[in-house]
Amino acid sequence: MLELRKDIFADERDDNLKEIGKGTQRQDMLGHVTGTSSYFNDHKLQGMLHLKVVRSTQAHARIRRIDTTDAERSAGVRRIIRGTDVPVNLNTLLSLINFGKDDEPSLAVDKVRYKGEPILAIVADSEREAFEAIAKVKVDYEPLPAVFDVEDALKPGAPVVNETYPKNAFVYHDVYDHQRLRFGDADAALASADHVLEQRYQMSPIEHAPTETNGAIAAPDTNGRYVVYTSTQALFFSVDTCAKILDVPSNTFHFIGGTVGGGFGGKVDTLTEPLAILGAMLTGRPVRYVFGREEEMQYGPPRGAERIYIKDGVMRDGRIVARKIHAYFDSGAYTRLSSYAAVKCAAHLPGPYTIPNVYGDVYCVFTNRTPATAMRGFGVTAMDFAIECQMDKLANLVGMDPMEFRILNAYRDGDMKAHRREAKNTALIECVQVAAEKAKWPIREEFKRASSRKDGGGSRAAIPPTPTDSSRTRAAAPAQQRTSYDRLPPTVTREPPRDPPPPAPPPAPPRPAGPSHGATRFSSVFGTRRR
Amino acid sequence: MTRHRGRGMASINYPIGMNLGGDPSQALVHSNPSGKFTVALSSIDLGQGMKSVTRQICAETLGVPVEDVYVDTADSDTGPHCMGSFASRGTHRVGNAVMAAAREARGVMMEAAAEELEVNAADLETDGRGNIHVRGAPHRSISTKDVAIAAQFKQGKTISGRGIFLVPLSNVDPETGEMSPATCYAHACLVAEVEVDDETGEVAMVRMDSAYELGRALNPRLVEQQLVGGAWMGVSHALYETPEPYYPDPVHGPRDFVEYLMPGPGDICPHDIAVLERPAPDGPFGAKGPGEMCANPVLPAVANAIFNAVGVRIDDLPITPEKVLRAIKAQGGARPQARR
Amino acid sequence: MAVTVKTFASASEAAGALSSDRSARYLGGGTLVMRALNEGDVAISTVVRASDQALTRIDASGPRITLGAGVTFARVLAERDLGFLHAPARSIGGPAVRNMGTVGGNLFAPSPYGDFTVALLALDATVAVAGGFGSRDIPIEEFLQARERQAGTLVLSVSCTRPANSEAFRYRKIARIKPKGGSVITLAAHLPISGGRIAGARIALGSMAPTQIRARAAERTLEGRSLDAATITAAASAVTEGTSPSDNALGSAWYRREIVGVHLRRLLSGQE
Amino acid sequence: MPTTPLQFRHNGRDVAIFVDGGTNLLVALRELIGDMTPKFGCGQGGCGACSVLVDGELHLSCLTLAETVAGRSIETLDGMKQGPNLHPLQRAFADNFAAQCGYCTPGMLMAAKALLDRNPAPTRDEVIEAISGNICRCTGYEPIINAILAAASGRVSA
């Protein structure tokens, strides 16, 4: 049952529209109910070959030798593709937006870093023949110690998962092994809080489990081009990733997709397209590479695990005065997108509440497991779980109703958020009020009267004095260095650490009238556009 | 008495679009000679309704019926660049690009109509049913079909438009984390009621009540699809799912849909939803994006409801019967909290 | 090399083909063998079938019932005289799996599958198998203990004695997913009553050991007693004895041990 | 080259093809006959996306050895429309917005048809049981259950 509450925020909307707001039937519904919606795999191509990969049986091992003698002689085998056959066998997805270092091969060459990592691709006349050839491949491994826990991975002496990041953590801003958020003086506020609550939260990985598994069909087309039917969630992302890995101009490819059997974030990584195209290039035939269900579940990227520590200071009257968070994203063996999730997570702190002192350190950590990627609620789902469980505990601690506790601490229009932007267009309070009403959950009159549009701003708009970390001295030293993933022009240099801000900030945030995105006063690891 | 009921709640917000921006999407809109419009995109429809919602945005902006618009996606030879379908960016980013393209096409269409009707284009309006007429004088009218024919064959005009939407990339301060992560946020609050078996640790969903604020429900049926399905996924994440049941020990990973746990059709519960609309200043018709955030409040609401039912806090996801049972045993039995 | 399919008119011929070829598997309903082929099990290169009518025969008229190995769960459910087996049959798969999966195949289904077999174990079924030298009957318990070595044998049928009444046989599958999910544990109890006392109790458990097993200690607590609260409590507390459950994706060994007594108590006392 | 001849009825039409030993019915339908309506979701019997009717019974085509359907009648979603008109179940799925990505829809519709063909007036629990072998990752099942109940009671749009 869905009810539209048109009475709320009515003054901010023009509801006099013709097509918008109507429950019009989906454009694709007729296709869906007749089975004529065309997914990547619904293309029947003459002479199609089948690609399967040999996956590592080890979580962490050096590859001593790969013996394909028997596999090459196996019936129906057209081509065995090794890492050395991949033109650019090292990539990181976000290199397209100049973020992070190339750290992942399409096919492992000298080392495997997670169980299930692809080592060889076999192209054969049938799936059965590809499976038979796989069974004949002999890989000689030298097992290495593996690390599976994010905090163990950060300890000195932990096995190095991914040599591109020898400390097992993604490097932010050339300097830190984590993304920081600093707003006010959390430690001082914790020291003077009536109650302090510190808790640990954990989310195991989660699989996207779309009913259609990842896959692609690539086929030689006219005029030297390749047509690629794909399940990708990001068409040009996949085009450009393939162009980079295969070292050809992007207009070599004609990608066709757009009708996908569920994604939820699990079809961004462009895992099948490069090998399918390479198979087509090497054999001159159409090649299909589609994940089996077990492959999708175990070796397709999951939503990565997260471990979160929250330490909150709360006053007897229910006001939260400090929130300090350490969060660890388990990226698995390679970066994929977890590095970006950690920044998004830092931006999300401390949740939709106005807390005057916030401190966050968010780590992207490498372990010997299947690389993680984006999923519905990327970078936020686990943090929301942690924050909202913590909110329930805090309400309990101070003896408040949890709904009223949320409303008391909710952010409102005009408040300063911890990432130092003004809160606008907020509606948390109204959501709490309406949910309480629907659930017949009694809240007191003063909380029913609260509004996102009232009582924000003023002193709540201030950026509080924020002390520098002691670690900042250590961190400042290499700040002038640039690493290869920072592809900004060399003239852009890091500004030296600023002095602590003045003790009495202005009531309103210093903010230009227009959008301040892309402000140039910070140096950044984020480039502007693709290479 | 071994089964205990409890209620819990959670409230959340969610950023719309790729974090920090810098994620453009483009759209092309053009009319065929009989006034039927095609939207060319490279954006992906994963089931969320990309084709359908951009179709409505285009029709509204052009001022034509939705039946006169067809969305074609995703072909890299014909569809212009889009960053992709993720980060709740479809409605907001692609919707804005389609709006911009449709606005440009509408401009040409109105000019062509003005030339046919021998009036000033500024005096014309669309009726949303396929006609353009002089404001206040509905009888001085021309169909969009006739305008398209005239534009194509008589005036030599192309009724088409290009659109791009880009939230400029924000930097991030390494020391403070100062940044502009998103331009707008969706909001939600959800109440979950559960029943916990204190001898087996099993948790059953009883009902959910929720309020979601998402800027504008461009199509309430599509919104309902996202919110109902998303809340189901939230329950699934809360109580069932993981490919690593013994994380961080990487053993006994599920290999099929029997071992990978997701609630079945017999595990679902009634879910009463309210939708609030506080338009985002930069959203297409104020819209934000419901697709991702809808699952998020369910996880903590369920955890908090379990506490209310039996007095144990499970801070590890997923909240399996085993974790609940261990916690109940550790505290010496269920301790139901005050009924809510 | 494509897979070779060999179809025989008689079960004995099929049995011969099966026992002479280590790469051969018998195709019943397809839920095990076809899955293995789809997933690239190259150890299977021959698929053996039999069109023998005997394999799909149901004899449910008398006190002792016999189900051909190729009888599907849907057919069990359609047979009014097999009411005591409806609960276990209904607990298998979804409707499509029940239309395909067979009683014989279930004997080979590894954990977390094989729930129907739990019921058969409690009912002290006999498994008729065809080997190289004709057919023979094996008590199901013996069959299961040697299951790893049974790949080359063809099951012809299973038979068991009909329970005296609906109270005498109880079955419950504990799954996380409703209405159909993999078994966390599965329980079946056959409790014949003679003069108000239980005589010949058999409790069978699924997912409490590498194969389906009997809970002999629990059986002993029931023997010669009436099914009262004290007896039920005694059975519930004895039920883990002799079990050796494992961790898997659906639950841990610890959890299985913790709940098996709870569920046995509920099953015996008729609670939900 | 496939060597085993196979004939069966496909949506009321006789078809004759050659299959390899070990070919499953899903591959036969999709790659040899060109009926793309049954979908590959797992190959394990766990998702139901490949569901078809074999002589009116719901079967998983991925677990069906193709040659076992010789002489039998196979129905897929491709044959569900009644001439140019949608089947009431198809209309009900549309009315109830019971599809998002659409990938499970063919299997769901076949499972629903198998139910209604035998039980024209099912209860909600019977509907739930009927689709219990079919995974949907998008909808949360509620719209699908409602659609099947609506089709059964004739509550469908024209």
mmCIF file of C-alpha atoms in Angstrom, chain C:
data_model
loop_
_atom_site.group_PDB
_atom_site.id
_atom_site.type_symbol
_atom_site.label_atom_id
_atom_site.label_comp_id
_atom_site.label_asym_id
_atom_site.label_seq_id
_atom_site.Cartn_x
_atom_site.Cartn_y
_atom_site.Cartn_z
ATOM 1 C CA MET C 1 33.629 -34.975 -26.137
ATOM 2 C CA ALA C 2 29.913 -34.834 -25.876
ATOM 3 C CA VAL C 3 28.140 -36.878 -23.270
ATOM 4 C CA THR C 4 26.815 -40.240 -24.396
ATOM 5 C CA VAL C 5 23.240 -41.037 -23.507
ATOM 6 C CA LYS C 6 22.273 -44.705 -23.256
ATOM 7 C CA THR C 7 18.628 -45.582 -22.866
ATOM 8 C CA PHE C 8 17.558 -49.108 -21.991
ATOM 9 C CA ALA C 9 14.199 -50.798 -21.935
ATOM 10 C CA SER C 10 14.897 -52.735 -18.771
ATOM 11 C CA ALA C 11 16.288 -51.694 -15.443
ATOM 12 C CA SER C 12 18.625 -54.646 -15.370
ATOM 13 C CA GLU C 13 20.275 -53.631 -18.632
ATOM 14 C CA ALA C 14 20.635 -50.098 -17.307
ATOM 15 C CA ALA C 15 22.133 -51.476 -14.124
ATOM 16 C CA GLY C 16 24.629 -53.454 -16.145
ATOM 17 C CA ALA C 17 25.665 -50.393 -18.134
ATOM 18 C CA LEU C 18 25.977 -48.380 -14.946
ATOM 19 C CA SER C 19 28.154 -50.884 -13.135
ATOM 20 C CA SER C 20 30.521 -51.374 -16.055
ATOM 21 C CA ASP C 21 31.350 -47.697 -16.639
ATOM 22 C CA ARG C 22 32.827 -45.545 -13.904
ATOM 23 C CA SER C 23 31.988 -42.359 -15.796
ATOM 24 C CA ALA C 24 28.321 -43.332 -16.063
ATOM 25 C CA ARG C 25 25.547 -41.843 -13.938
ATOM 26 C CA TYR C 26 21.929 -42.848 -13.874
ATOM 27 C CA LEU C 27 19.585 -40.054 -14.902
ATOM 28 C CA GLY C 28 16.421 -40.001 -12.828
ATOM 29 C CA GLY C 29 14.641 -36.685 -12.540
ATOM 30 C CA GLY C 30 17.704 -34.728 -13.595
ATOM 31 C CA THR C 31 18.014 -32.552 -10.532
ATOM 32 C CA LEU C 32 21.415 -34.023 -9.615
ATOM 33 C CA VAL C 33 22.944 -35.333 -12.827
ATOM 34 C CA MET C 34 21.857 -32.516 -15.161
ATOM 35 C CA ARG C 35 23.020 -29.946 -12.644
ATOM 36 C CA ALA C 36 26.399 -31.636 -12.465
ATOM 37 C CA LEU C 37 26.674 -31.607 -16.257
ATOM 38 C CA ASN C 38 25.609 -27.968 -16.465
ATOM 39 C CA GLU C 39 28.262 -27.054 -13.934
ATOM 40 C CA GLY C 40 31.017 -28.784 -15.850
ATOM 41 C CA ASP C 41 31.430 -32.077 -14.014
ATOM 42 C CA VAL C 42 33.587 -33.781 -16.629
ATOM 43 C CA ALA C 43 33.785 -36.964 -14.548
ATOM 44 C CA ILE C 44 30.411 -37.829 -16.058
ATOM 45 C CA SER C 45 30.661 -38.837 -19.689
ATOM 46 C CA THR C 46 27.841 -41.366 -19.937
ATOM 47 C CA VAL C 47 24.244 -40.862 -18.915
ATOM 48 C CA VAL C 48 22.223 -44.012 -18.423
ATOM 49 C CA ARG C 49 18.441 -44.096 -18.584
ATOM 50 C CA ALA C 50 15.834 -46.800 -18.382
ATOM 51 C CA SER C 51 12.322 -46.653 -19.710
ATOM 52 C CA ASP C 52 11.309 -49.625 -17.543
ATOM 53 C CA GLN C 53 7.730 -49.143 -16.306
ATOM 54 C CA ALA C 54 8.634 -50.892 -13.060
ATOM 55 C CA LEU C 55 10.718 -47.929 -12.039
ATOM 56 C CA THR C 56 7.731 -45.608 -11.968
ATOM 57 C CA ARG C 57 5.249 -47.971 -10.340
ATOM 58 C CA ILE C 58 3.497 -47.119 -7.083
ATOM 59 C CA ASP C 59 2.049 -49.906 -4.974
ATOM 60 C CA ALA C 60 0.153 -48.276 -2.144
ATOM 61 C CA SER C 61 -2.783 -50.604 -1.743
ATOM 62 C CA GLY C 62 -1.621 -52.767 1.126
ATOM 63 C CA PRO C 63 0.030 -52.337 4.507
ATOM 64 C CA ARG C 64 3.449 -52.342 2.877
ATOM 65 C CA ILE C 65 3.948 -49.750 0.162
ATOM 66 C CA THR C 66 6.489 -49.736 -2.646
ATOM 67 C CA LEU C 67 7.603 -46.739 -4.662
ATOM 68 C CA GLY C 68 9.549 -47.216 -7.871
ATOM 69 C CA ALA C 69 12.802 -45.265 -7.774
ATOM 70 C CA GLY C 70 11.589 -43.075 -10.631
ATOM 71 C CA VAL C 71 8.416 -41.987 -8.852
ATOM 72 C CA THR C 72 8.360 -38.212 -8.565
ATOM 73 C CA PHE C 73 7.364 -36.278 -5.465
ATOM 74 C CA ALA C 74 4.433 -34.826 -7.383
ATOM 75 C CA ARG C 75 3.119 -38.359 -7.908
ATOM 76 C CA VAL C 76 3.548 -39.158 -4.223
ATOM 77 C CA LEU C 77 1.502 -36.044 -3.480
ATOM 78 C CA ALA C 78 -1.170 -37.080 -5.969
ATOM 79 C CA GLU C 79 -1.631 -40.466 -4.293
ATOM 80 C CA ARG C 80 -4.259 -40.331 -1.592
ATOM 81 C CA ASP C 81 -3.083 -43.615 -0.108
ATOM 82 C CA LEU C 82 0.340 -42.106 0.536
ATOM 83 C CA GLY C 83 -0.900 -39.356 2.849
ATOM 84 C CA PHE C 84 1.761 -40.112 5.433
ATOM 85 C CA LEU C 85 4.424 -39.221 2.880
ATOM 86 C CA HIS C 86 2.813 -35.980 1.724
ATOM 87 C CA ALA C 87 4.563 -33.756 4.252
ATOM 88 C CA PRO C 88 8.053 -34.951 3.285
ATOM 89 C CA ALA C 89 7.188 -34.879 -0.430
ATOM 90 C CA ARG C 90 5.798 -31.347 -0.143
ATOM 91 C CA SER C 91 8.965 -30.174 1.611
ATOM 92 C CA ILE C 92 11.078 -30.822 -1.475
ATOM 93 C CA GLY C 93 11.981 -28.022 -3.899
ATOM 94 C CA GLY C 94 9.322 -25.964 -5.585
ATOM 95 C CA PRO C 95 6.603 -27.455 -7.805
ATOM 96 C CA ALA C 96 8.949 -27.924 -10.760
ATOM 97 C CA VAL C 97 11.477 -29.844 -8.692
ATOM 98 C CA ARG C 98 8.669 -31.996 -7.305
ATOM 99 C CA ASN C 99 7.518 -32.735 -10.838
ATOM 100 C CA MET C 100 11.021 -33.892 -11.727
ATOM 101 C CA GLY C 101 12.837 -35.110 -8.638
ATOM 102 C CA THR C 102 12.463 -38.767 -7.725
ATOM 103 C CA VAL C 103 12.335 -40.909 -4.638
ATOM 104 C CA GLY C 104 15.390 -42.838 -5.828
ATOM 105 C CA GLY C 105 17.432 -39.759 -6.597
ATOM 106 C CA ASN C 106 16.723 -38.322 -3.170
ATOM 107 C CA LEU C 107 18.641 -41.232 -1.648
ATOM 108 C CA PHE C 108 21.777 -39.854 -3.300
ATOM 109 C CA ALA C 109 21.152 -36.137 -2.717
ATOM 110 C CA PRO C 110 23.934 -34.697 -0.574
ATOM 111 C CA SER C 111 23.298 -32.298 2.322
ATOM 112 C CA PRO C 112 21.487 -29.883 2.429
ATOM 113 C CA TYR C 113 19.224 -32.012 0.213
ATOM 114 C CA GLY C 114 17.775 -35.452 0.802
ATOM 115 C CA ASP C 115 14.836 -34.659 3.059
ATOM 116 C CA PHE C 116 12.500 -37.365 1.759
ATOM 117 C CA THR C 117 15.147 -39.896 2.685
ATOM 118 C CA VAL C 118 14.929 -38.754 6.307
ATOM 119 C CA ALA C 119 11.293 -39.827 6.305
ATOM 120 C CA LEU C 120 12.164 -43.148 4.710
ATOM 121 C CA LEU C 121 14.860 -43.744 7.301
ATOM 122 C CA ALA C 122 12.401 -43.220 10.135
ATOM 123 C CA LEU C 123 10.030 -45.614 8.403
ATOM 124 C CA ASP C 124 12.726 -48.307 8.249
ATOM 125 C CA ALA C 125 12.431 -48.527 4.488
ATOM 126 C CA THR C 126 14.072 -51.151 2.357
ATOM 127 C CA VAL C 127 15.977 -50.144 -0.754
ATOM 128 C CA ALA C 128 15.911 -52.539 -3.676
ATOM 129 C CA VAL C 129 19.012 -52.172 -5.818
ATOM 130 C CA ALA C 130 20.136 -53.849 -8.985
ATOM 131 C CA GLY C 131 23.826 -54.639 -9.046
ATOM 132 C CA GLY C 132 25.925 -56.634 -11.419
ATOM 133 C CA PHE C 133 24.435 -59.859 -10.111
ATOM 134 C CA GLY C 134 20.700 -59.184 -9.989
ATOM 135 C CA SER C 135 18.718 -57.279 -7.432
ATOM 136 C CA ARG C 136 18.754 -57.335 -3.661
ATOM 137 C CA ASP C 137 17.078 -55.547 -0.788
ATOM 138 C CA ILE C 138 19.127 -53.427 1.586
ATOM 139 C CA PRO C 139 17.899 -51.795 4.786
ATOM 140 C CA ILE C 140 17.974 -48.058 4.144
ATOM 141 C CA GLU C 141 20.305 -47.450 7.054
ATOM 142 C CA GLU C 142 22.872 -49.780 5.591
ATOM 143 C CA PHE C 143 22.371 -48.228 2.160
ATOM 144 C CA LEU C 144 23.036 -44.743 3.477
ATOM 145 C CA GLN C 145 26.124 -45.762 5.413
ATOM 146 C CA ALA C 146 27.625 -47.124 2.218
ATOM 147 C CA ARG C 147 26.213 -44.395 -0.034
ATOM 148 C CA GLU C 148 29.600 -43.158 -1.181
ATOM 149 C CA ARG C 149 30.179 -46.546 -2.744
ATOM 150 C CA GLN C 150 26.741 -46.825 -4.326
ATOM 151 C CA ALA C 151 27.427 -44.685 -7.414
ATOM 152 C CA GLY C 152 27.480 -47.731 -9.665
ATOM 153 C CA THR C 153 24.304 -49.268 -8.336
ATOM 154 C CA LEU C 154 20.835 -48.641 -9.645
ATOM 155 C CA VAL C 155 18.072 -48.221 -7.140
ATOM 156 C CA LEU C 156 14.894 -49.928 -8.320
ATOM 157 C CA SER C 157 12.457 -49.080 -5.561
ATOM 158 C CA VAL C 158 11.969 -48.326 -1.911
ATOM 159 C CA SER C 159 9.370 -49.891 0.297
ATOM 160 C CA CYS C 160 8.176 -49.457 3.823
ATOM 161 C CA THR C 161 5.329 -50.362 6.111
ATOM 162 C CA ARG C 162 2.516 -47.882 6.351
ATOM 163 C CA PRO C 163 2.320 -46.246 9.816
ATOM 164 C CA ALA C 164 -0.687 -47.304 11.831
ATOM 165 C CA ASN C 165 -2.190 -43.813 11.877
ATOM 166 C CA SER C 166 -1.322 -40.184 11.261
ATOM 167 C CA GLU C 167 -0.176 -39.721 14.878
ATOM 168 C CA ALA C 168 2.377 -42.484 14.524
ATOM 169 C CA PHE C 169 4.471 -40.710 11.898
ATOM 170 C CA ARG C 170 5.615 -37.106 12.108
ATOM 171 C CA TYR C 171 7.895 -35.107 9.905
ATOM 172 C CA ARG C 172 9.295 -31.600 10.024
ATOM 173 C CA LYS C 173 11.844 -29.759 7.907
ATOM 174 C CA ILE C 174 13.392 -26.683 9.466
ATOM 175 C CA ALA C 175 14.283 -24.202 6.742
ATOM 176 C CA ARG C 176 15.177 -20.543 6.855
ATOM 177 C CA ILE C 177 13.162 -19.748 3.744
ATOM 178 C CA LYS C 178 9.379 -20.039 3.494
ATOM 179 C CA PRO C 179 7.654 -21.845 2.025
ATOM 180 C CA LYS C 180 10.640 -23.611 0.468
ATOM 181 C CA GLY C 181 14.229 -23.604 1.528
ATOM 182 C CA GLY C 182 17.196 -25.800 2.194
ATOM 183 C CA SER C 183 17.141 -27.836 5.359
ATOM 184 C CA VAL C 184 18.830 -26.524 8.469
ATOM 185 C CA ILE C 185 17.759 -29.771 10.046
ATOM 186 C CA THR C 186 15.080 -32.289 9.138
ATOM 187 C CA LEU C 187 13.328 -34.560 11.597
ATOM 188 C CA ALA C 188 11.103 -37.588 11.183
ATOM 189 C CA ALA C 189 9.691 -39.787 13.907
ATOM 190 C CA HIS C 190 7.923 -43.109 13.644
ATOM 191 C CA LEU C 191 6.246 -43.901 16.969
ATOM 192 C CA PRO C 192 4.201 -47.083 16.813
ATOM 193 C CA ILE C 193 1.973 -47.404 19.866
ATOM 194 C CA SER C 194 1.174 -50.754 21.361
ATOM 195 C CA GLY C 195 -1.041 -50.867 24.432
ATOM 196 C CA GLY C 196 -0.530 -47.193 25.067
ATOM 197 C CA ARG C 197 3.273 -47.575 24.950
ATOM 198 C CA ILE C 198 5.723 -46.736 22.212
ATOM 199 C CA ALA C 199 7.172 -49.867 20.684
ATOM 200 C CA GLY C 200 9.833 -49.688 17.979
ATOM 201 C CA ALA C 201 10.435 -45.929 17.933
ATOM 202 C CA ARG C 202 12.569 -44.596 15.130
ATOM 203 C CA ILE C 203 13.808 -41.026 14.986
ATOM 204 C CA ALA C 204 15.660 -39.921 11.868
ATOM 205 C CA LEU C 205 17.583 -36.704 11.379
ATOM 206 C CA GLY C 206 18.811 -34.851 8.315
ATOM 207 C CA SER C 207 21.798 -32.463 8.372
ATOM 208 C CA MET C 208 22.952 -33.822 11.733
ATOM 209 C CA ALA C 209 25.697 -36.024 10.257
ATOM 210 C CA PRO C 210 27.344 -36.553 6.850
ATOM 211 C CA THR C 211 24.283 -38.606 5.858
ATOM 212 C CA GLN C 212 20.818 -38.953 7.286
ATOM 213 C CA ILE C 213 21.087 -40.778 10.630
ATOM 214 C CA ARG C 214 18.979 -42.263 13.378
ATOM 215 C CA ALA C 215 18.908 -40.711 16.835
ATOM 216 C CA ARG C 216 19.233 -43.957 18.726
ATOM 217 C CA ALA C 217 19.638 -42.414 22.170
ATOM 218 C CA ALA C 218 16.407 -40.483 21.728
ATOM 219 C CA GLU C 219 14.699 -43.619 20.455
ATOM 220 C CA ARG C 220 15.738 -45.446 23.625
ATOM 221 C CA THR C 221 14.193 -42.791 25.847
ATOM 222 C CA LEU C 222 10.871 -43.285 24.073
ATOM 223 C CA GLU C 223 10.827 -47.051 24.002
ATOM 224 C CA GLY C 224 8.150 -48.598 26.184
ATOM 225 C CA ARG C 225 6.835 -45.263 27.385
ATOM 226 C CA SER C 226 3.797 -43.197 26.700
ATOM 227 C CA LEU C 227 4.323 -39.927 24.865
ATOM 228 C CA ASP C 228 4.020 -37.637 27.891
ATOM 229 C CA ALA C 229 5.854 -34.436 28.692
ATOM 230 C CA ALA C 230 8.593 -36.122 30.697
ATOM 231 C CA THR C 231 9.292 -38.632 27.959
ATOM 232 C CA ILE C 232 9.380 -35.916 25.341
ATOM 233 C CA THR C 233 11.804 -33.886 27.428
ATOM 234 C CA ALA C 234 14.037 -36.912 27.851
ATOM 235 C CA ALA C 235 14.008 -37.605 24.121
ATOM 236 C CA ALA C 236 14.754 -33.962 23.315
ATOM 237 C CA SER C 237 17.742 -33.891 25.612
ATOM 238 C CA ALA C 238 19.113 -37.166 24.260
ATOM 239 C CA VAL C 239 18.679 -36.364 20.595
ATOM 240 C CA THR C 240 22.130 -34.892 19.961
ATOM 241 C CA GLU C 241 23.855 -38.008 21.221
ATOM 242 C CA GLY C 242 25.711 -39.694 18.400
ATOM 243 C CA THR C 243 25.198 -36.843 15.960
ATOM 244 C CA SER C 244 28.046 -35.117 14.161
ATOM 245 C CA PRO C 245 26.607 -32.118 12.359
ATOM 246 C CA SER C 246 28.768 -29.829 10.238
ATOM 247 C CA ASP C 247 28.911 -26.126 9.550
ATOM 248 C CA ASN C 248 27.491 -25.127 6.199
ATOM 249 C CA ALA C 249 25.976 -22.079 4.545
ATOM 250 C CA LEU C 250 22.620 -22.651 6.239
ATOM 251 C CA GLY C 251 23.793 -23.005 9.817
ATOM 252 C CA SER C 252 26.624 -24.080 12.075
ATOM 253 C CA ALA C 253 27.128 -27.365 13.850
ATOM 254 C CA TRP C 254 26.659 -25.530 17.144
ATOM 255 C CA TYR C 255 23.323 -24.136 16.032
ATOM 256 C CA ARG C 256 22.094 -27.506 14.794
ATOM 257 C CA ARG C 257 22.928 -29.134 18.119
ATOM 258 C CA GLU C 258 21.194 -26.314 19.991
ATOM 259 C CA ILE C 259 17.930 -26.506 18.098
ATOM 260 C CA VAL C 260 17.480 -30.157 17.275
ATOM 261 C CA GLY C 261 16.145 -30.896 20.756
ATOM 262 C CA VAL C 262 13.804 -27.912 20.636
ATOM 263 C CA HIS C 263 12.371 -29.041 17.333
ATOM 264 C CA LEU C 264 12.105 -32.664 18.388
ATOM 265 C CA ARG C 265 10.199 -31.572 21.472
ATOM 266 C CA ARG C 266 7.869 -29.456 19.354
ATOM 267 C CA LEU C 267 7.403 -32.233 16.843
ATOM 268 C CA LEU C 268 6.581 -34.838 19.487
ATOM 269 C CA SER C 269 4.312 -32.539 21.446
ATOM 270 C CA GLY C 270 2.513 -31.284 18.372
ATOM 271 C CA GLN C 271 3.569 -27.658 18.728
ATOM 272 C CA GLU C 272 4.092 -25.346 15.794
#
